[in-house]
mmCIF file of C-alpha atoms in Angstrom:
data_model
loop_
_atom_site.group_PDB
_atom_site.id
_atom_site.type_symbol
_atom_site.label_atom_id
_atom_site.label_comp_id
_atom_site.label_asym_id
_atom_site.label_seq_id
_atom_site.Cartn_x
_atom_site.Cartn_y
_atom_site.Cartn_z
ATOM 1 C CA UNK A 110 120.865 84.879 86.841
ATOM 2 C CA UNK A 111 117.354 84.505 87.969
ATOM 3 C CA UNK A 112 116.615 80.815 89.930
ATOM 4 C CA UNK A 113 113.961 78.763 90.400
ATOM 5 C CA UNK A 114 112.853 81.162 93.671
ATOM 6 C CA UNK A 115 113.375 84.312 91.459
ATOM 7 C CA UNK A 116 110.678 82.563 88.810
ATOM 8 C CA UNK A 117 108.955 79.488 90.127
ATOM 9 C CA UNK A 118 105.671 78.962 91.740
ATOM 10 C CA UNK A 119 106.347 77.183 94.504
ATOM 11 C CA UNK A 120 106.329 79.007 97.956
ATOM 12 C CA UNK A 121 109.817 79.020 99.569
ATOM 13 C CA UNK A 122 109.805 81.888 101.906
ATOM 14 C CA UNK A 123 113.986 82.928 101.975
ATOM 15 C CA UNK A 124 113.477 83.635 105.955
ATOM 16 C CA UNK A 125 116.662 85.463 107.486
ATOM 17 C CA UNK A 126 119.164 84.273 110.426
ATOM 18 C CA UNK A 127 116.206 84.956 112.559
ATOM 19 C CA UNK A 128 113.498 83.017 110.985
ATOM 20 C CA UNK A 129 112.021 86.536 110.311
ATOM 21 C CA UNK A 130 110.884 88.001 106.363
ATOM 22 C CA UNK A 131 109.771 91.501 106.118
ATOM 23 C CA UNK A 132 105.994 92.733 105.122
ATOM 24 C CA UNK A 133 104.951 95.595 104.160
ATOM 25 C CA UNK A 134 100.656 96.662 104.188
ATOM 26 C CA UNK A 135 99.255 98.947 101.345
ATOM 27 C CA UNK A 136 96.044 100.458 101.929
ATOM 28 C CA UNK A 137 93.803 98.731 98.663
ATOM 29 C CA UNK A 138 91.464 102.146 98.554
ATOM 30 C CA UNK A 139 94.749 104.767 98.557
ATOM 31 C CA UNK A 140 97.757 102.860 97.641
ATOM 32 C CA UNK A 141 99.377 104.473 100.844
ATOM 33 C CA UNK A 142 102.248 102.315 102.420
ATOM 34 C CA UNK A 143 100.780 101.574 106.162
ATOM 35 C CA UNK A 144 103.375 100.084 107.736
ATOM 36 C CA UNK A 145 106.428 97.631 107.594
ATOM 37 C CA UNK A 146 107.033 94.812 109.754
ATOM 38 C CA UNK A 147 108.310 91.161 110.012
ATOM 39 C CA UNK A 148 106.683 87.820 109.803
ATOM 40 C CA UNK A 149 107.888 84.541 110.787
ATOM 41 C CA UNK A 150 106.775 81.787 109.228
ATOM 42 C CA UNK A 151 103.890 81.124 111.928
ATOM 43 C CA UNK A 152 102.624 84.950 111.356
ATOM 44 C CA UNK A 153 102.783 84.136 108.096
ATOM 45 C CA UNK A 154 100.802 81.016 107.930
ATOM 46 C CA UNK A 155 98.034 82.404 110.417
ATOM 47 C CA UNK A 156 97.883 85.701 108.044
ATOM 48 C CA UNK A 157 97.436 83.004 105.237
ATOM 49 C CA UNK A 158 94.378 81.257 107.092
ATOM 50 C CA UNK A 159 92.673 83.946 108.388
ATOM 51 C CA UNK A 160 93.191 86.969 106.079
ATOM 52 C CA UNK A 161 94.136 89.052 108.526
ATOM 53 C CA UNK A 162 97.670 90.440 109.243
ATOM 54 C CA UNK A 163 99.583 88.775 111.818
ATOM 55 C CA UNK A 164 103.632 89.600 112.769
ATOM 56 C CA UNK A 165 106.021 88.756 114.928
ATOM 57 C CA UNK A 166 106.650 91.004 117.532
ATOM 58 C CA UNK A 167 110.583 91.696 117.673
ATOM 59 C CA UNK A 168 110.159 93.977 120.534
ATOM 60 C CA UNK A 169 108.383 91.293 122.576
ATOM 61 C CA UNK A 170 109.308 88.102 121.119
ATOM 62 C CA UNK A 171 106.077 86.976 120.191
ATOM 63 C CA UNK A 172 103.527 86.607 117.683
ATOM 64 C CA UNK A 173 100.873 89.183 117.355
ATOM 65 C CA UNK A 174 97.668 90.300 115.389
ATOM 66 C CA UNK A 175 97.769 93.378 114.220
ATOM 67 C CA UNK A 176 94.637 94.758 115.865
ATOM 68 C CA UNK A 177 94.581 92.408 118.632
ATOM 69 C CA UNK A 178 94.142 95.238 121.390
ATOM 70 C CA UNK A 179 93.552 98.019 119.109
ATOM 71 C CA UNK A 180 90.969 96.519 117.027
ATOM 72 C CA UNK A 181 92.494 98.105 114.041
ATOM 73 C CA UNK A 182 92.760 95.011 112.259
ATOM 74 C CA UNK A 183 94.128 94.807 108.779
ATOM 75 C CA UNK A 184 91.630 92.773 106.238
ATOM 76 C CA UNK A 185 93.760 91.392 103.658
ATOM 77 C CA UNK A 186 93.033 91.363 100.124
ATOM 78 C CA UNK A 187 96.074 90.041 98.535
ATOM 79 C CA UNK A 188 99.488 88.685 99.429
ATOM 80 C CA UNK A 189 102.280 89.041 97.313
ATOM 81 C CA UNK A 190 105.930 87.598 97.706
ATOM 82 C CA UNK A 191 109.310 89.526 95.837
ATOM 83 C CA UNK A 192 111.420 87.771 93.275
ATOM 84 C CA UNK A 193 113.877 86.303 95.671
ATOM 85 C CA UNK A 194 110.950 85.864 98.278
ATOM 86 C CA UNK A 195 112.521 87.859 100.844
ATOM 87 C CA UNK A 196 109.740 89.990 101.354
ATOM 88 C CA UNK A 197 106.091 90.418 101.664
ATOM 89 C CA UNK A 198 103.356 92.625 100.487
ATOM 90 C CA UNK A 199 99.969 92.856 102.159
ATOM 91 C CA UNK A 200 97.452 95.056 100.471
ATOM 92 C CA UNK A 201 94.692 95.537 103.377
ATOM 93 C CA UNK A 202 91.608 97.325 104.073
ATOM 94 C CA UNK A 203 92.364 98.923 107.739
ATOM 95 C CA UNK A 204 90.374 98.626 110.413
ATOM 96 C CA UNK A 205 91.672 102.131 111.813
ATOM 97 C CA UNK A 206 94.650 103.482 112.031
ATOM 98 C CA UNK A 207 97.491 101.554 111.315
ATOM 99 C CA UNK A 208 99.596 103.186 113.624
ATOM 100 C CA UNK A 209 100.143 103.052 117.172
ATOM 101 C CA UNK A 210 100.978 107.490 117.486
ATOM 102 C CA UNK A 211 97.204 107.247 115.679
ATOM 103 C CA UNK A 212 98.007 108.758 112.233
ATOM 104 C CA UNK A 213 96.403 106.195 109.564
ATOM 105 C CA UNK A 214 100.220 105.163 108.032
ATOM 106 C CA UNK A 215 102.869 105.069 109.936
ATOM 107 C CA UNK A 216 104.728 106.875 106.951
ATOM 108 C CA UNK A 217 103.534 110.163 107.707
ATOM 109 C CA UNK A 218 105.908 112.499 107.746
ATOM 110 C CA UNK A 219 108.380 113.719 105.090
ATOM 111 C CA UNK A 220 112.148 113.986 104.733
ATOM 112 C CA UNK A 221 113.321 117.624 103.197
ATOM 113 C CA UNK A 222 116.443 118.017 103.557
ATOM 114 C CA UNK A 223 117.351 117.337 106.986
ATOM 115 C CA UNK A 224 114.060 117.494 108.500
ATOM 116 C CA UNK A 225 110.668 116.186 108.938
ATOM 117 C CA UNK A 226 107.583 117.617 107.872
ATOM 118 C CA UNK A 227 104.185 116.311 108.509
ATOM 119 C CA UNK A 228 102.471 114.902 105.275
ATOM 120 C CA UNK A 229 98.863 116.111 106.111
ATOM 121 C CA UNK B 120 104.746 105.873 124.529
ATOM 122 C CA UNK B 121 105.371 107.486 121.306
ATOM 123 C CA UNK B 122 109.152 109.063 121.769
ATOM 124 C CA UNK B 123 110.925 112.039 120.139
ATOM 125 C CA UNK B 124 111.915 109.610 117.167
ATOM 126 C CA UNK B 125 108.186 108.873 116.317
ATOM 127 C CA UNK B 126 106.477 112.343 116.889
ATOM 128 C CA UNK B 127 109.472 114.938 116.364
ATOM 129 C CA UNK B 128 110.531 116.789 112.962
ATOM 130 C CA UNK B 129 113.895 115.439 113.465
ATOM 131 C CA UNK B 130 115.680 112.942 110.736
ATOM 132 C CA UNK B 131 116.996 110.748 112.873
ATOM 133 C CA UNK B 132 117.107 107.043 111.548
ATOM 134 C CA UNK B 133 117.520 104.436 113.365
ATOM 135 C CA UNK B 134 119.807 101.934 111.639
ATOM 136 C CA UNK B 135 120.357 98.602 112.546
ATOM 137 C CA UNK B 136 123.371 96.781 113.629
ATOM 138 C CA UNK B 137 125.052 96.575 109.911
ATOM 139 C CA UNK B 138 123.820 100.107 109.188
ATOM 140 C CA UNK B 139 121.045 99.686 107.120
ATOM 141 C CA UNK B 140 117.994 100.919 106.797
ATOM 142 C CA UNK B 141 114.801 98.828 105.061
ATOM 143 C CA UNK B 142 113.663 100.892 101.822
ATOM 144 C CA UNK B 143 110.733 100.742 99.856
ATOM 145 C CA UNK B 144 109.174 101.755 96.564
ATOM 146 C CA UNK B 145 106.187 102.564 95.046
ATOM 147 C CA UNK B 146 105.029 103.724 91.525
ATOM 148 C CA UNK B 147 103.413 107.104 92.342
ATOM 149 C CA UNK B 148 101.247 106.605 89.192
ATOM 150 C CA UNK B 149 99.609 103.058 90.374
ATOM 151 C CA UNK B 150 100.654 103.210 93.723
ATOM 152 C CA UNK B 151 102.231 99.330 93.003
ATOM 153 C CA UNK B 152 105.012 98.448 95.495
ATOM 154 C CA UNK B 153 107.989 97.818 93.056
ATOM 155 C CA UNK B 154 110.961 96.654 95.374
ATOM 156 C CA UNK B 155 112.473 96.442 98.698
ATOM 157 C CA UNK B 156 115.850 96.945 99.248
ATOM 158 C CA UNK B 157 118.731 98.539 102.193
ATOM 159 C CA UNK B 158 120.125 101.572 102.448
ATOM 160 C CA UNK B 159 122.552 102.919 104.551
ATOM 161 C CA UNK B 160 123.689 106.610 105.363
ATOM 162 C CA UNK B 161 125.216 107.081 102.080
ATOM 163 C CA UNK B 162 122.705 106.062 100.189
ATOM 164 C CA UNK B 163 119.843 107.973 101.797
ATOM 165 C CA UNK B 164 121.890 110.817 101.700
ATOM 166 C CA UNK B 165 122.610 110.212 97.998
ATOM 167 C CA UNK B 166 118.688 109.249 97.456
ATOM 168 C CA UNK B 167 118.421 112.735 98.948
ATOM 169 C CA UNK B 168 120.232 114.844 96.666
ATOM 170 C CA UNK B 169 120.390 113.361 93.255
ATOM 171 C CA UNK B 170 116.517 112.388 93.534
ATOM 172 C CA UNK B 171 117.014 108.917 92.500
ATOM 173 C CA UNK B 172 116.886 105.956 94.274
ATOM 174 C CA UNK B 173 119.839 104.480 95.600
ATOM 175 C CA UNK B 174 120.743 101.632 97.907
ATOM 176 C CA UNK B 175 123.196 99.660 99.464
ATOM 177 C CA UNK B 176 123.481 96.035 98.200
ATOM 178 C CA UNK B 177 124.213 93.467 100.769
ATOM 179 C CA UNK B 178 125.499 90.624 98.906
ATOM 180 C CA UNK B 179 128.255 92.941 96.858
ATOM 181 C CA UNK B 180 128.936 95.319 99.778
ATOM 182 C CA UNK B 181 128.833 98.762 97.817
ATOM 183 C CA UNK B 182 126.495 101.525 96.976
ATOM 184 C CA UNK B 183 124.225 101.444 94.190
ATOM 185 C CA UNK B 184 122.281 103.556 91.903
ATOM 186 C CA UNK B 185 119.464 101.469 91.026
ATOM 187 C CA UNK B 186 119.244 101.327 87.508
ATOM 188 C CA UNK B 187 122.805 102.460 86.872
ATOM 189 C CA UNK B 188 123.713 99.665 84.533
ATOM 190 C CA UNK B 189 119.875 99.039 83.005
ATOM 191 C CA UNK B 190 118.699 102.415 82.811
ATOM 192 C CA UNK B 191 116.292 101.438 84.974
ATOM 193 C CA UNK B 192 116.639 104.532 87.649
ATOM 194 C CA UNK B 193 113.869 104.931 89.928
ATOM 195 C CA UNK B 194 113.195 108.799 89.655
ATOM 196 C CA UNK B 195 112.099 109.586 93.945
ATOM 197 C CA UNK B 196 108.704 112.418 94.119
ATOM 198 C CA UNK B 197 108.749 111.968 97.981
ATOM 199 C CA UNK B 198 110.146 110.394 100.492
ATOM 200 C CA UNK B 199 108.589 109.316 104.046
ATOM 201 C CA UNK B 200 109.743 107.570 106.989
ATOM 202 C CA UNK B 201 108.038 105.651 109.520
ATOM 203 C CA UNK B 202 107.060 106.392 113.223
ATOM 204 C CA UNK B 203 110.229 104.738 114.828
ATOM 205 C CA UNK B 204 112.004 105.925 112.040
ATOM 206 C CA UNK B 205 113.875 102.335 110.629
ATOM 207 C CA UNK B 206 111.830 102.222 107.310
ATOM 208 C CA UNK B 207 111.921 104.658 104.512
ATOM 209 C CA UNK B 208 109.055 105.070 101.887
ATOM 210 C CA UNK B 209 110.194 106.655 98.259
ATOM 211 C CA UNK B 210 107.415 107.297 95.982
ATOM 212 C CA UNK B 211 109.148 107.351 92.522
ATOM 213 C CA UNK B 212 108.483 107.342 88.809
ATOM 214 C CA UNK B 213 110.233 104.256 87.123
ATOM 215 C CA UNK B 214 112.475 104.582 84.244
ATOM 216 C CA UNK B 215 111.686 101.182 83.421
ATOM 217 C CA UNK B 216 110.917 97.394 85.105
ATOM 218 C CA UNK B 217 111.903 97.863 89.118
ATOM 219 C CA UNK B 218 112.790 93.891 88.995
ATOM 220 C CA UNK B 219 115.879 92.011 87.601
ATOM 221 C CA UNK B 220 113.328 89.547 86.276
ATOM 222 C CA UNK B 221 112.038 92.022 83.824
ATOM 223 C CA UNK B 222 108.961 92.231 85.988
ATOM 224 C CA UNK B 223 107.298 96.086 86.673
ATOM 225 C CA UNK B 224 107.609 95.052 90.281
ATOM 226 C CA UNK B 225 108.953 92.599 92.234
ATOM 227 C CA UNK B 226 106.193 91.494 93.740
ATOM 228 C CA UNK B 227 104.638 89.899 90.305
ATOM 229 C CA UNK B 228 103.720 86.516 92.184
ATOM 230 C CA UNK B 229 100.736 86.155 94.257
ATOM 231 C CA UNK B 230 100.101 83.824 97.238
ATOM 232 C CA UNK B 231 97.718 81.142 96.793
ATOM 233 C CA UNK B 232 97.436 78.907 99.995
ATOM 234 C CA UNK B 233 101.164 76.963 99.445
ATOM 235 C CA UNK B 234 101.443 78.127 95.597
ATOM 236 C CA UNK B 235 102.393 81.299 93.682
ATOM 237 C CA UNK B 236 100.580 82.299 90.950
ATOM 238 C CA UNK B 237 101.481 85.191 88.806
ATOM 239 C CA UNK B 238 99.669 88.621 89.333
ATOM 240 C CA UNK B 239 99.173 89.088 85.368
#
């Protein structure tokens, strides 16, 4: 059965063992899936107050904005949390590329079969 | 630097320490991100060859068909994976609501400073 996080209005970010939620970034023109990463609740908060996209860094242990060396920043339009607020969704408008080989999604190639294939 | 795993033509996913893999979907006709869920090998391999969506659910520790006791099957057009390969894109045509709510998408509820407010 659905509870109150699955159908209330009240922000309660369900944050895993390592304080981390996952996010996802659409592109608002395209609809394209940029790129998935994780939040914790202080890149969440600063995405919140600044409308930009901010994560935290797994790799590094930190918190980071996406952009911050790049400049490809994502703007962000709308945030959007699951039914069992688990997750995220960002819909952005990028900077630039949104990912770090330089292809605009990092989703950019496709699985057939066993292999890859570029999308473009 | 960009490694084999995030330029090459090779499926080679990179699951985590349970053997998951994040998943998720969007409506190819609005481009709407529906869900999130896991898979693991099994279910991307199943995802693979029946063209629907399936996934491996966490909290009853099986495989899943979504939408194999609602109808609700998630038909897959495409599917994508990111540069480091530990995220998988399907781009589907839904059989009916993605969420357990009822909702099109999971991601009905918008973020509004510390409140949700619903996208409709």
């Amino acid at each position: 059965m659905p509870d109150s996080r699955d159908i209330g209005l009240e922000l309660n970010p369900n944050y895993d063992a390592n304080g981390l939620i996952t996010a996802v970034a659409t592109d608002r023109a395209t609809g394209e899936l940029l790129m998935l990463a994780h939040m914790n609740a202080d890149a969440l908060a600063a995405t919140i107050a600044t409308r930009e996209a901010h994560f935290w860094s797994r790799s590094r242990s930190k918190l980071w904005k996406k952009g911050e060396t790049s400049g490809h920043v994502l703007h962000v339009t709308d945030i959007r949390i699951d039914c069992d607020q688990d997750a995220i969704w960002l819909i952005v408008d990028p900077a630039g590329p949104a990912c770090h080989t330089g292809e605009r999604s990092c989703f950019y190639r496709r699985i057939d079969g066993d292999a890859l294939s570029p999308v473009e």
